[in-house]
PDB file of C-alpha atoms in Angstrom:
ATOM      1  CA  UNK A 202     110.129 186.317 170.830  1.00 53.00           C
ATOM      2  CA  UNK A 203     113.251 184.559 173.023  1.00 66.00           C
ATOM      3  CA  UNK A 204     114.075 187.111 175.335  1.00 93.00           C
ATOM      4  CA  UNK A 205     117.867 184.724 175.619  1.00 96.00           C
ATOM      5  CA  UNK A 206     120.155 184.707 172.965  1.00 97.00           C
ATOM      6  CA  UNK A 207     122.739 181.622 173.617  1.00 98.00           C
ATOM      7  CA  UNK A 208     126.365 182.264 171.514  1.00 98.00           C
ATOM      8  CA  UNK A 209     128.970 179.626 171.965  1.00 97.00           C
ATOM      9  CA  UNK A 210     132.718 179.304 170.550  1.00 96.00           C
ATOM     10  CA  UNK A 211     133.774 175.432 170.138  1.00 93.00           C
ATOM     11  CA  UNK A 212     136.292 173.014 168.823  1.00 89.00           C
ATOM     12  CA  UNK A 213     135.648 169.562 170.030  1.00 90.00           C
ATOM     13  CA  UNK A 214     131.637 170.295 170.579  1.00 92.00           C
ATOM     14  CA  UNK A 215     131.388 170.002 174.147  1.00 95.00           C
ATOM     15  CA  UNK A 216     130.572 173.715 174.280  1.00 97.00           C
ATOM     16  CA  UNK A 217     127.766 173.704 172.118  1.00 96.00           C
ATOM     17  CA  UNK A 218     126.404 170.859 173.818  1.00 97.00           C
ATOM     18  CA  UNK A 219     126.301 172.320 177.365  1.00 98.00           C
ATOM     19  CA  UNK A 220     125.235 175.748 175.460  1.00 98.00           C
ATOM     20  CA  UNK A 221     121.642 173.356 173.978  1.00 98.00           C
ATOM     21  CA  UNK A 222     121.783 171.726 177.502  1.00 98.00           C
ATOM     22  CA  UNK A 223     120.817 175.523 178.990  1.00 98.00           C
ATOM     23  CA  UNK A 224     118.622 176.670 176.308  1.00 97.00           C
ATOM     24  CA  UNK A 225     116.480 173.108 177.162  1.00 97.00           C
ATOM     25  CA  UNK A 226     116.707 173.834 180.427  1.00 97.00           C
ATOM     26  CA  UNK A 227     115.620 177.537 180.137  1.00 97.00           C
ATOM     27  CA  UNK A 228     112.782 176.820 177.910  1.00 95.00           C
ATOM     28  CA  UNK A 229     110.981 178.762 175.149  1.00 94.00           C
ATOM     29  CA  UNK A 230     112.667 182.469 177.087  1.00 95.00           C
ATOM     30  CA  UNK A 231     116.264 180.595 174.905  1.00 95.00           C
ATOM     31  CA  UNK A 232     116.633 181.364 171.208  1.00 95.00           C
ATOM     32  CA  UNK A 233     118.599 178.093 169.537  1.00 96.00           C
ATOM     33  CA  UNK A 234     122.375 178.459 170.749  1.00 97.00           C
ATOM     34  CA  UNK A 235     124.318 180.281 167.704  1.00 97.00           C
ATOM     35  CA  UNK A 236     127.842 178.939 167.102  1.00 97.00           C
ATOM     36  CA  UNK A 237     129.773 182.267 166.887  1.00 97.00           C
ATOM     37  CA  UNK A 238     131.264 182.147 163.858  1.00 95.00           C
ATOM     38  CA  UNK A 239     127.582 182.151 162.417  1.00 95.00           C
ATOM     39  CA  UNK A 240     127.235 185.712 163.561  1.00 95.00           C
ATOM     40  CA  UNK A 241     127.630 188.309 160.768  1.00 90.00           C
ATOM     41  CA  UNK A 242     126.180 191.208 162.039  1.00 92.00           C
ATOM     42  CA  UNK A 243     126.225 192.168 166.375  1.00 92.00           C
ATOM     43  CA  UNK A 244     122.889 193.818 166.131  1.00 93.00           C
ATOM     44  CA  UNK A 245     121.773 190.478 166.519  1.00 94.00           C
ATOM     45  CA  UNK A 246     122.410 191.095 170.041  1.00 95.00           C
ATOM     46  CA  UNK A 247     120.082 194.157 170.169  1.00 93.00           C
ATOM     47  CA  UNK A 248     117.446 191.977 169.569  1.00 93.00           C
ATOM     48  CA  UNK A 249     117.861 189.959 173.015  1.00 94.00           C
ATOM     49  CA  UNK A 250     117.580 191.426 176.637  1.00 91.00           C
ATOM     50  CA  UNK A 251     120.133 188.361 178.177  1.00 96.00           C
ATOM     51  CA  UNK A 252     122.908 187.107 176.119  1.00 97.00           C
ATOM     52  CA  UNK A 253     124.902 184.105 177.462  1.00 98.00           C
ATOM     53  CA  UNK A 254     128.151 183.368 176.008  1.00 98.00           C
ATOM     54  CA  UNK A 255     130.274 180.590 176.503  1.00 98.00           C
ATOM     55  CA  UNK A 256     134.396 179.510 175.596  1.00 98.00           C
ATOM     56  CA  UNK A 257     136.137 176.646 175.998  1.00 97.00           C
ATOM     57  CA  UNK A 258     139.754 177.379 177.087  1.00 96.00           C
ATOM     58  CA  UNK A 259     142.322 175.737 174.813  1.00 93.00           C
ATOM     59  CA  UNK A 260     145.676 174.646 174.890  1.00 86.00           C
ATOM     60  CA  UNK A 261     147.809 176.939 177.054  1.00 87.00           C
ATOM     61  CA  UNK A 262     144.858 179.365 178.071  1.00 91.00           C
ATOM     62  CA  UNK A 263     143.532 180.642 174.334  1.00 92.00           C
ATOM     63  CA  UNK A 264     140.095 181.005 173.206  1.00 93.00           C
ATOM     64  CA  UNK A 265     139.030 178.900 170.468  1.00 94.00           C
ATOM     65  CA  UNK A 266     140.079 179.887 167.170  1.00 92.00           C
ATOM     66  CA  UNK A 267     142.562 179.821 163.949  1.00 90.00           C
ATOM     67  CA  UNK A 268     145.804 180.392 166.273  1.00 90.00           C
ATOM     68  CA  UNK A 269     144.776 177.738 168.457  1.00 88.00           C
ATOM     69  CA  UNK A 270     144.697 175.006 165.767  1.00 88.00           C
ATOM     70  CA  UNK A 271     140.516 174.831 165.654  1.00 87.00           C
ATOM     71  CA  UNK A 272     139.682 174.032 162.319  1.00 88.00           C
ATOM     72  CA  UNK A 273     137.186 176.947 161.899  1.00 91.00           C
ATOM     73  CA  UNK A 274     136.708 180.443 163.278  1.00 91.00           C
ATOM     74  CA  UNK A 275     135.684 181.009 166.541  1.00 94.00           C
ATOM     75  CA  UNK A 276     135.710 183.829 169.110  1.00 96.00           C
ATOM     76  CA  UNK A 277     139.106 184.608 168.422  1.00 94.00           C
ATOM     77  CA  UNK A 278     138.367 185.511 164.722  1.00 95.00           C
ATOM     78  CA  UNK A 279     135.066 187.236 166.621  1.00 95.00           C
ATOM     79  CA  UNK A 280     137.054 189.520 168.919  1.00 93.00           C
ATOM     80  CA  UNK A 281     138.116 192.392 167.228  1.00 94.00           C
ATOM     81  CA  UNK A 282     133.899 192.995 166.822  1.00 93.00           C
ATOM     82  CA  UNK A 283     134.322 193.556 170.720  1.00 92.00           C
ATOM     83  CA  UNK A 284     135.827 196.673 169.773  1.00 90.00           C
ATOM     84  CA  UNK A 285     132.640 198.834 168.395  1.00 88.00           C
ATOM     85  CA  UNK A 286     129.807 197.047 170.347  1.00 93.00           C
ATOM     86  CA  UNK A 287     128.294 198.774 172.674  1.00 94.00           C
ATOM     87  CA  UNK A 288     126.225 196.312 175.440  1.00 95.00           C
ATOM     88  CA  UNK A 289     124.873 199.226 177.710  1.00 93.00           C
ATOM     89  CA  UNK A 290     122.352 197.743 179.471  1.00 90.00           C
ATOM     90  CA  UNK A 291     122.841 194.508 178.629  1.00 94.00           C
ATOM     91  CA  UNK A 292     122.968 191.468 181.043  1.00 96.00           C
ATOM     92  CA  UNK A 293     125.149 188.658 180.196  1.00 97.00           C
ATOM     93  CA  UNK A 294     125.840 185.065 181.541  1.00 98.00           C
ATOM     94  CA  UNK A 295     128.984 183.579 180.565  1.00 98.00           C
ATOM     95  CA  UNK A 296     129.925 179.565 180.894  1.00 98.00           C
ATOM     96  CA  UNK A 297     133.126 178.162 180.233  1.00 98.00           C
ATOM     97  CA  UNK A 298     134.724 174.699 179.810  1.00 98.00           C
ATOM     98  CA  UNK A 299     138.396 173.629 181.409  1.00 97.00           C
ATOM     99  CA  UNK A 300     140.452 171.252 182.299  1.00 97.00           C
ATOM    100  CA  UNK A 301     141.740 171.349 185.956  1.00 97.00           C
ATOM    101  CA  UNK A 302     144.350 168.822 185.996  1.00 96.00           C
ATOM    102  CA  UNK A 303     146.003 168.862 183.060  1.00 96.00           C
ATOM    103  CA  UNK A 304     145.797 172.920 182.612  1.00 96.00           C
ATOM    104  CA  UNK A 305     146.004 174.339 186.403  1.00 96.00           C
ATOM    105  CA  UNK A 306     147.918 177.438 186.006  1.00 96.00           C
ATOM    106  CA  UNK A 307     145.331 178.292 183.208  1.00 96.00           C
ATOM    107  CA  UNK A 308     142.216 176.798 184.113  1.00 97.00           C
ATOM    108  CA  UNK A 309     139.196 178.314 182.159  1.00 98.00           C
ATOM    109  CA  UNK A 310     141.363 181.429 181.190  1.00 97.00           C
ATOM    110  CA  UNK A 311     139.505 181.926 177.983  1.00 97.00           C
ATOM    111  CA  UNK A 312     136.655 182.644 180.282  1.00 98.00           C
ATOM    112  CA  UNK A 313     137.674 185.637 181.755  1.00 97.00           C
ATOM    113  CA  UNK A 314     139.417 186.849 178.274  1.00 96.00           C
ATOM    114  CA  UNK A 315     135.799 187.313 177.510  1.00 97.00           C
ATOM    115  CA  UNK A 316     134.714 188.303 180.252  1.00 98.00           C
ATOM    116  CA  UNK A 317     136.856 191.074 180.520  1.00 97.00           C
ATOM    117  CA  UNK A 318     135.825 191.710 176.758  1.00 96.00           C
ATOM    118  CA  UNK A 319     131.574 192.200 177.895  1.00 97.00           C
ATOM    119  CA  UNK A 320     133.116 194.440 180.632  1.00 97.00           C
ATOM    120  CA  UNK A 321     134.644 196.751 178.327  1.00 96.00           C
ATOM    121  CA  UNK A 322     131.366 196.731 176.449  1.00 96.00           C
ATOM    122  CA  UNK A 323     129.160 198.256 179.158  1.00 96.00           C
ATOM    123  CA  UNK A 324     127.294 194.617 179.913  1.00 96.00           C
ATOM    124  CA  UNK A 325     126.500 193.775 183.381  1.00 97.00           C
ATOM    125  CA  UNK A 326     127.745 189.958 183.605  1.00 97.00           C
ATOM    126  CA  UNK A 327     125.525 187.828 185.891  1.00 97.00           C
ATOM    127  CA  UNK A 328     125.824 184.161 187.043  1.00 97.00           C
ATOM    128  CA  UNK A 329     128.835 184.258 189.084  1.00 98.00           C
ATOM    129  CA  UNK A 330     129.852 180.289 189.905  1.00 98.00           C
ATOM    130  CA  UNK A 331     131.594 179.155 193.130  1.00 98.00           C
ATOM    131  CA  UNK A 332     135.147 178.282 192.738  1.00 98.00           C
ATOM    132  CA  UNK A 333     134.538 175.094 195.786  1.00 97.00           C
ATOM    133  CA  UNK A 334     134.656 171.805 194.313  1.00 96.00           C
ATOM    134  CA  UNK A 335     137.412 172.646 191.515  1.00 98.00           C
ATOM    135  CA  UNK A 336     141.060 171.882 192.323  1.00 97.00           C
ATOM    136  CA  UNK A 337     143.306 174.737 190.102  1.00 97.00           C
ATOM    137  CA  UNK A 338     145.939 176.872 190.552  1.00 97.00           C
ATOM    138  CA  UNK A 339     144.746 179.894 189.228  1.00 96.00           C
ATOM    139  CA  UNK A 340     142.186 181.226 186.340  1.00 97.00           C
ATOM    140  CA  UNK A 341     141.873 184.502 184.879  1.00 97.00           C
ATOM    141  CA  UNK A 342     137.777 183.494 185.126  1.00 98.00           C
ATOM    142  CA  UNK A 343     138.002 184.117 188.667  1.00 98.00           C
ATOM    143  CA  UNK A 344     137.178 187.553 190.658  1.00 97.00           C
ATOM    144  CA  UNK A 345     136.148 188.015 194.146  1.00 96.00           C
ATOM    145  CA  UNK A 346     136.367 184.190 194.670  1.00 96.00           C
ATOM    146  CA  UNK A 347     134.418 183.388 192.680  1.00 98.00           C
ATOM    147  CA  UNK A 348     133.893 182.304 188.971  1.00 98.00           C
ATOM    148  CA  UNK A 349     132.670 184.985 186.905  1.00 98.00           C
ATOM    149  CA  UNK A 350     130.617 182.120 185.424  1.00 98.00           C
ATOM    150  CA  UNK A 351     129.519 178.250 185.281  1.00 98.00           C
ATOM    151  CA  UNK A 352     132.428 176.643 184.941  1.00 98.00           C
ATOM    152  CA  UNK A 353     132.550 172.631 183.219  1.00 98.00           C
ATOM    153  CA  UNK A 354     135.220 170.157 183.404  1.00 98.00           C
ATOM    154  CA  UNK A 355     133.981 167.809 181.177  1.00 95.00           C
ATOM    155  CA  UNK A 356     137.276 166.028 180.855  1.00 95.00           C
ATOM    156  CA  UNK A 357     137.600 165.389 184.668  1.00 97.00           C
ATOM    157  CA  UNK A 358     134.370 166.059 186.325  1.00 97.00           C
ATOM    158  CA  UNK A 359     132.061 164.801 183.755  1.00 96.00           C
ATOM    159  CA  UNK A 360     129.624 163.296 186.386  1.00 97.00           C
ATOM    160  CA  UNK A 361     129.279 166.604 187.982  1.00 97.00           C
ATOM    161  CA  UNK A 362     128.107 168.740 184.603  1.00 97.00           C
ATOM    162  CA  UNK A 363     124.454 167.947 184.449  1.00 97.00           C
ATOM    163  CA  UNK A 364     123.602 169.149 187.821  1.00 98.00           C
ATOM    164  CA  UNK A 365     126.030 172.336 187.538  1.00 98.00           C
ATOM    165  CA  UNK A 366     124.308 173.363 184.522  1.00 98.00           C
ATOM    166  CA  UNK A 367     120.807 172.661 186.377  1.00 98.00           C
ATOM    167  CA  UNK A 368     121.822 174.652 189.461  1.00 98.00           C
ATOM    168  CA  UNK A 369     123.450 177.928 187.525  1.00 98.00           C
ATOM    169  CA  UNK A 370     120.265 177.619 185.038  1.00 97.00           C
ATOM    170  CA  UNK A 371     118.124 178.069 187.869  1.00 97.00           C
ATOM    171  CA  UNK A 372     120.005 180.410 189.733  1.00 97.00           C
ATOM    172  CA  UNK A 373     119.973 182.531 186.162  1.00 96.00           C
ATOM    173  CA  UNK A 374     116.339 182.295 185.810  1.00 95.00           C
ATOM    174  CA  UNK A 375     116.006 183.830 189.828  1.00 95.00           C
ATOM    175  CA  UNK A 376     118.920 186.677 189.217  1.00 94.00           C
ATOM    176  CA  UNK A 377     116.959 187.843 186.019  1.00 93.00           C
ATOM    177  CA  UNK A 378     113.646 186.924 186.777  1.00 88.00           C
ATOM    178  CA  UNK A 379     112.746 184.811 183.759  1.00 86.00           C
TER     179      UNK A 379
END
């Protein structure tokens, strides 16, 4: 059995992309990424012992969803589940996609919206991402200096995405051992 369940929230696709970009990378340890408006039930996430999540930010700072004009459910719609789930014990890995130029004052907010979100579950969030090389404002996704996970600008650092999501996969597979 995968001992990595990979959820992802998307609009465009870019997310779920990058989110089958690290379970290739990671190997047969990854489940197939899940789209998470696919999940029905969170005890799906007993079954894993590292879940990674990952958000594009949208418009004006918003996770994916209704609201922010997606045309399906997404982790907004998801949210409220948040609520009643207990992650104890849990590691996750979050990833999140931005846009640093057009969106500074908000760059990869929807990041730490669910980031704060695992918090409040109990989870213990690993991957942390350096903020060098990213030219923003400010971002909720950011504590301590650093990211509180892989951040992608697809939109304006395209060229830079392949070897970020190398680099944080293997720095994942050292933190947790896999």
């Amino acid at each position: 059995m995968a001992k990595v369940a990979i959820f992802f929230g998307t609009d465009t696709g870019s997310t779920r992309k990058i989110a089958k970009q690290i379970a290739t990378q990671l190997g047969d340890v990854a489940a197939k990424p899940l789209n998470i408006n696919r999940v029905e039930d969170t005890a799906v996430f007993d079954e894993y012992d590292v879940l990674i999540f990952g958000t594009p930010t949208l418009g004006d700072g918003q996770l994916p969803g209704l609201s922010a004009e997606c045309q399906e459910a997404s982790w907004e719609e998801f949210m409220p589940n948040f609520d009643e789930l207990d992650l104890s014990g849990k590691k996750v890995a979050l990833f999140g996609l931005g846009d640093q130029v057009n969106y500074p004052d908000e760059f990869v907010d929807a990041l730490g919206e669910l980031y704060d979100c695992v918090i409040a579950c109990g989870a213990e969030v690993v991957g942390s991402w350096p903020v060098d090389g990213y030219q923003f404002n400010q971002s909720a996704a950011v504590l301590d200096d650093r990211f509180v996970g892989l951040v992608i600008d697809k939109d304006n650092q395209a060229s830079l995405s392949d070897d970020r999501v190398a680099t944080w996969v293997a720095q994942l597979q050292a933190e947790l051992a896999l």
